[in-house]
């Protein structure tokens, strides 16, 4: 089945009542702030529908701002622009992101009325001290309450989390992940904090009052989070910010990598294969069958996993076998 087509409508920083320490949406999204009432929503939808191909499921997504913090009139203008496409069955539903302190029962009712199917809450952390330091303007209890309200509806609810914020430790973030597992969101996005130009975080960094996670630290922590979440049946739909030229040019420091998610997956493959190789007794050899789509992550960027396994003494004891019959993400070991 073809993947769902998600049509992006960007509303950078619109509705946000705070300038969070880590944020510069113009740099992150590559788009200047605009007035959503003037966004050519219909034109954007038509443009994407013209090239949807075989994809039968279509969703319109409002990205980059805090949608339900917008004035109600602006929310309705955007939502109403999508309704003709929903009535004509050209679009299935709407998804949007927002802040925990901009959700109440009336907001939930309005979103349902206008066929919103997915809401992503920007929680970032479940540590009140971290949220306060990051100038989020809300606390963890507001995340819990807004999440509970949304979960009572038929909408899917996701959480966006940001390891590496000021004051956050690996331990405190993992405790937050344990709380997330208890909430049972439909999905999670993990965006390790990076320092972007003209953000509050840049000012702290330049004053030597903030040290971001290194790339290795961020990959290791995100991998642990991924394992805990997926082990509990919770989908992790993205790890690392969506790469763009604007973002790459604006990064001052921190664990930015255009293929961050693959680095995490590669680390997980390495741990899994290393553990299995430890049970192989020479002259036995391990044939590792994986989907062709997984080979690059299994081997690692610049063959880092192969090199690391060689350093650990496993050189010549294994062969990676691309197997068309393997489902992506699965692995099969054959001892020969």
XYZ file of C-alpha atoms in Angstrom:
336
model
C 0.000 0.000 0.000
C 1.297 3.461 -0.913
C 2.170 5.731 2.015
C -0.188 8.503 3.037
C 0.411 11.839 1.315
C 0.851 14.575 3.908
C 0.405 18.058 2.440
C 2.427 20.596 4.476
C 1.093 24.080 5.183
C 3.763 26.070 7.023
C 2.793 28.675 9.616
C 6.196 29.349 11.259
C 5.905 30.542 14.872
C 2.300 31.643 14.348
C 0.284 31.461 17.541
C 3.277 30.898 19.794
C 2.859 33.106 22.888
C 6.488 32.597 23.927
C 9.916 32.682 22.324
C 11.254 29.442 23.759
C 14.957 29.369 24.466
C 15.684 26.837 21.718
C 13.475 28.283 19.001
C 13.975 30.257 15.829
C 11.260 28.857 13.574
C 12.356 30.887 10.562
C 15.745 29.154 10.656
C 14.342 25.721 11.533
C 11.621 25.670 8.877
C 13.401 27.829 6.312
C 10.316 30.023 6.040
C 9.608 33.517 7.290
C 6.666 34.193 9.568
C 3.466 34.736 7.648
C -0.162 35.449 8.366
C -2.007 32.139 8.048
C -5.182 33.932 7.008
C -3.336 34.856 3.806
C -1.700 31.515 3.143
C -2.846 30.091 -0.168
C -4.099 26.908 1.449
C -6.246 25.833 -1.487
C -3.470 26.479 -3.980
C -1.004 24.435 -1.955
C -3.452 21.548 -1.644
C -4.227 21.598 -5.371
C -0.523 21.614 -6.210
C 0.158 18.556 -4.055
C -2.943 16.666 -5.161
C -1.836 17.038 -8.776
C 1.198 14.871 -8.022
C -0.137 12.502 -5.389
C 0.341 9.476 -7.652
C -1.107 6.233 -6.333
C -1.542 7.460 -2.781
C -5.211 7.272 -1.855
C -4.940 8.651 1.687
C -4.253 12.371 1.965
C -3.847 14.523 5.064
C -3.288 18.280 5.336
C -0.781 19.244 8.044
C -0.246 22.662 9.609
C 3.419 22.746 10.626
C 5.683 25.175 12.445
C 3.395 27.052 14.810
C 1.084 26.502 17.763
C -2.170 26.146 15.883
C -4.676 26.300 18.720
C -2.955 29.375 20.184
C -3.923 31.354 17.068
C -6.905 33.715 17.319
C -10.020 31.618 16.759
C -10.830 33.508 13.557
C -7.470 32.563 12.047
C -7.897 28.938 13.107
C -11.309 28.794 11.463
C -10.021 30.421 8.271
C -7.368 27.727 7.914
C -9.593 24.826 8.896
C -12.423 26.032 6.656
C -10.118 26.211 3.647
C -9.584 22.448 3.890
C -13.241 21.466 4.350
C -14.246 21.395 0.628
C -11.482 18.850 -0.014
C -12.676 16.722 2.895
C -16.291 16.872 1.676
C -15.150 15.851 -1.815
C -13.120 12.988 -0.273
C -9.893 14.361 -1.728
C -8.471 14.833 1.772
C -9.106 12.480 4.664
C -8.259 14.649 7.659
C -6.097 17.398 9.156
C -3.120 17.201 11.492
C -1.568 20.014 13.480
C 0.850 20.755 16.284
C 0.265 22.946 19.304
C 1.218 23.762 22.874
C -0.150 22.007 25.961
C -1.431 25.276 27.439
C -3.620 25.965 24.391
C -5.875 22.930 24.751
C -9.213 22.773 26.556
C -12.565 21.046 26.042
C -13.861 23.765 23.692
C -10.719 23.538 21.550
C -11.064 19.750 21.326
C -14.683 20.099 20.212
C -13.717 22.616 17.512
C -10.931 20.411 16.179
C -13.263 17.426 15.952
C -15.908 19.496 14.170
C -13.379 20.456 11.492
C -12.110 16.888 10.966
C -8.760 17.180 12.688
C -7.462 13.631 12.990
C -4.040 14.101 14.599
C -2.748 16.543 17.213
C 0.922 16.725 18.170
C 1.682 18.260 21.563
C 5.025 19.975 21.982
C 5.820 18.667 25.451
C 9.644 18.816 25.050
C 10.264 17.632 28.634
C 8.433 16.339 31.705
C 10.827 18.134 34.059
C 9.396 21.399 35.410
C 12.822 22.925 36.029
C 13.858 22.225 32.446
C 10.606 23.661 31.084
C 11.045 26.805 33.179
C 14.676 27.258 32.161
C 13.701 26.817 28.504
C 11.042 29.556 28.836
C 8.289 27.201 27.702
C 5.598 29.029 29.660
C 3.903 25.827 30.824
C 4.673 23.006 33.229
C 4.530 19.225 33.036
C 1.103 19.072 34.673
C -0.342 21.114 31.797
C 1.102 18.542 29.403
C -0.616 15.753 31.328
C -3.970 17.545 31.471
C -4.052 18.559 27.802
C -2.948 15.087 26.746
C -5.740 13.515 28.805
C -8.331 15.818 27.199
C -7.172 14.926 23.701
C -7.020 11.197 24.434
C -10.706 11.241 25.366
C -11.515 12.150 21.756
C -11.206 10.091 18.584
C -8.105 12.040 17.514
C -4.649 10.500 17.494
C -2.294 12.244 19.897
C 1.475 12.458 19.537
C 4.165 13.970 21.738
C 7.224 15.922 20.655
C 10.184 15.605 23.033
C 13.565 17.336 23.081
C 16.490 15.669 24.853
C 19.437 17.872 25.753
C 17.702 21.046 26.934
C 19.398 23.137 29.656
C 19.173 21.399 33.012
C 18.091 18.070 31.522
C 20.206 14.996 32.222
C 20.026 11.621 30.548
C 18.494 10.262 33.735
C 15.804 12.920 34.015
C 14.918 12.609 30.336
C 14.632 8.824 30.569
C 12.345 9.231 33.585
C 10.227 11.451 31.368
C 10.179 8.689 28.748
C 8.872 6.315 31.418
C 6.043 8.762 32.059
C 5.354 9.007 28.325
C 5.035 5.229 28.173
C 2.429 5.425 30.929
C 0.447 8.004 28.944
C 0.401 5.770 25.842
C 0.569 8.349 23.028
C -0.092 7.161 19.489
C 3.406 8.235 18.449
C 6.434 10.250 19.539
C 8.952 12.505 17.800
C 12.419 12.937 19.314
C 14.261 16.148 18.437
C 17.598 16.527 20.284
C 18.172 20.186 21.139
C 20.474 22.086 18.807
C 21.745 25.642 19.038
C 20.432 27.728 16.147
C 21.420 31.251 15.246
C 19.551 34.109 16.954
C 17.933 31.864 19.562
C 18.072 32.252 23.321
C 20.032 29.033 23.436
C 22.718 30.617 21.272
C 23.115 33.427 23.796
C 23.549 30.895 26.621
C 25.986 28.878 24.536
C 28.096 31.904 23.607
C 28.185 32.887 27.291
C 29.459 29.374 28.146
C 26.340 28.697 30.223
C 25.035 25.829 28.106
C 26.733 22.804 26.607
C 24.653 20.870 24.062
C 24.816 17.119 23.718
C 27.527 15.868 21.414
C 26.365 13.923 18.375
C 27.477 10.673 19.995
C 25.674 11.468 23.256
C 22.485 12.412 21.426
C 22.550 9.253 19.310
C 23.125 7.061 22.378
C 20.346 8.705 24.421
C 17.883 8.721 21.538
C 18.613 5.051 20.881
C 17.750 4.214 24.497
C 14.529 6.216 24.217
C 13.645 4.479 20.948
C 14.134 1.059 22.519
C 12.006 1.902 25.553
C 9.193 3.445 23.503
C 9.000 0.840 20.759
C 9.357 -1.898 23.350
C 6.178 -0.516 24.908
C 4.391 -0.511 21.552
C 4.714 3.247 20.936
C 5.772 4.351 17.445
C 8.697 6.740 17.076
C 7.918 8.496 13.803
C 10.954 10.781 13.623
C 14.334 11.254 15.274
C 16.140 14.512 14.559
C 14.925 17.647 12.818
C 13.934 17.562 9.168
C 17.077 18.645 7.299
C 17.038 21.776 5.175
C 19.603 24.161 3.716
C 18.371 26.960 5.978
C 18.642 24.817 9.098
C 22.089 23.477 8.220
C 23.363 27.024 7.678
C 21.918 28.274 10.980
C 23.242 25.561 13.312
C 25.762 27.016 15.744
C 26.356 23.897 17.839
C 24.775 20.665 18.940
C 23.946 17.224 17.542
C 22.572 18.188 14.144
C 22.988 15.605 11.391
C 20.897 15.356 8.206
C 20.614 11.584 8.728
C 20.295 11.585 12.505
C 17.586 8.924 12.526
C 19.756 6.543 10.525
C 22.631 7.080 12.958
C 20.328 5.979 15.773
C 19.111 2.938 13.853
C 22.695 2.070 12.968
C 23.689 2.116 16.634
C 20.795 -0.198 17.483
C 21.790 -2.635 14.731
C 25.374 -2.641 16.034
C 24.287 -3.511 19.578
C 22.032 -6.302 18.328
C 24.601 -7.868 15.979
C 27.469 -7.529 18.464
C 25.485 -9.438 21.089
C 24.734 -12.260 18.634
C 28.330 -12.456 17.372
C 29.526 -12.917 20.942
C 27.880 -16.363 20.887
C 29.629 -17.530 17.691
C 32.501 -19.962 18.126
C 35.162 -20.000 15.355
C 35.413 -21.562 12.838
C 31.679 -20.912 12.776
C 30.562 -17.947 10.719
C 27.400 -15.878 11.080
C 25.337 -14.979 8.008
C 23.198 -11.964 8.878
C 20.101 -11.683 6.674
C 18.422 -8.261 6.507
C 16.201 -6.362 4.117
C 18.126 -4.569 1.333
C 16.529 -1.352 2.648
C 18.325 -1.861 5.974
C 21.801 -2.616 4.647
C 23.116 0.962 4.825
C 22.059 1.308 8.470
C 23.390 -2.147 9.354
C 26.775 -1.421 7.779
C 26.827 2.078 9.252
C 27.789 5.412 7.789
C 31.245 5.089 6.210
C 31.081 1.422 7.305
C 31.469 2.443 10.938
C 29.655 -0.632 12.257
C 31.841 -2.981 10.221
C 34.947 -1.207 11.487
C 33.724 -1.293 15.080
C 32.942 -5.010 14.898
C 36.436 -5.601 13.511
C 37.910 -3.654 16.438
C 35.966 -5.934 18.778
C 37.580 -8.992 17.200
C 34.722 -10.140 14.973
C 36.411 -9.524 11.619
C 35.861 -12.428 9.217
C 33.226 -14.031 11.446
C 30.172 -12.612 9.696
C 28.649 -11.688 6.348
C 25.802 -9.240 5.774
C 23.291 -10.828 3.372
C 20.710 -8.565 1.662
C 17.566 -10.701 1.501
C 14.582 -9.530 -0.552
C 12.271 -11.751 1.495
C 13.106 -10.003 4.768
C 10.726 -7.376 6.132
C 12.377 -4.055 6.851
C 13.586 -3.910 10.440
C 13.805 -7.690 10.808
C 16.935 -9.804 11.069
C 17.738 -13.493 10.701
C 20.937 -15.241 11.712
C 22.255 -18.365 10.003
C 25.303 -20.094 11.457
C 27.505 -21.771 8.878
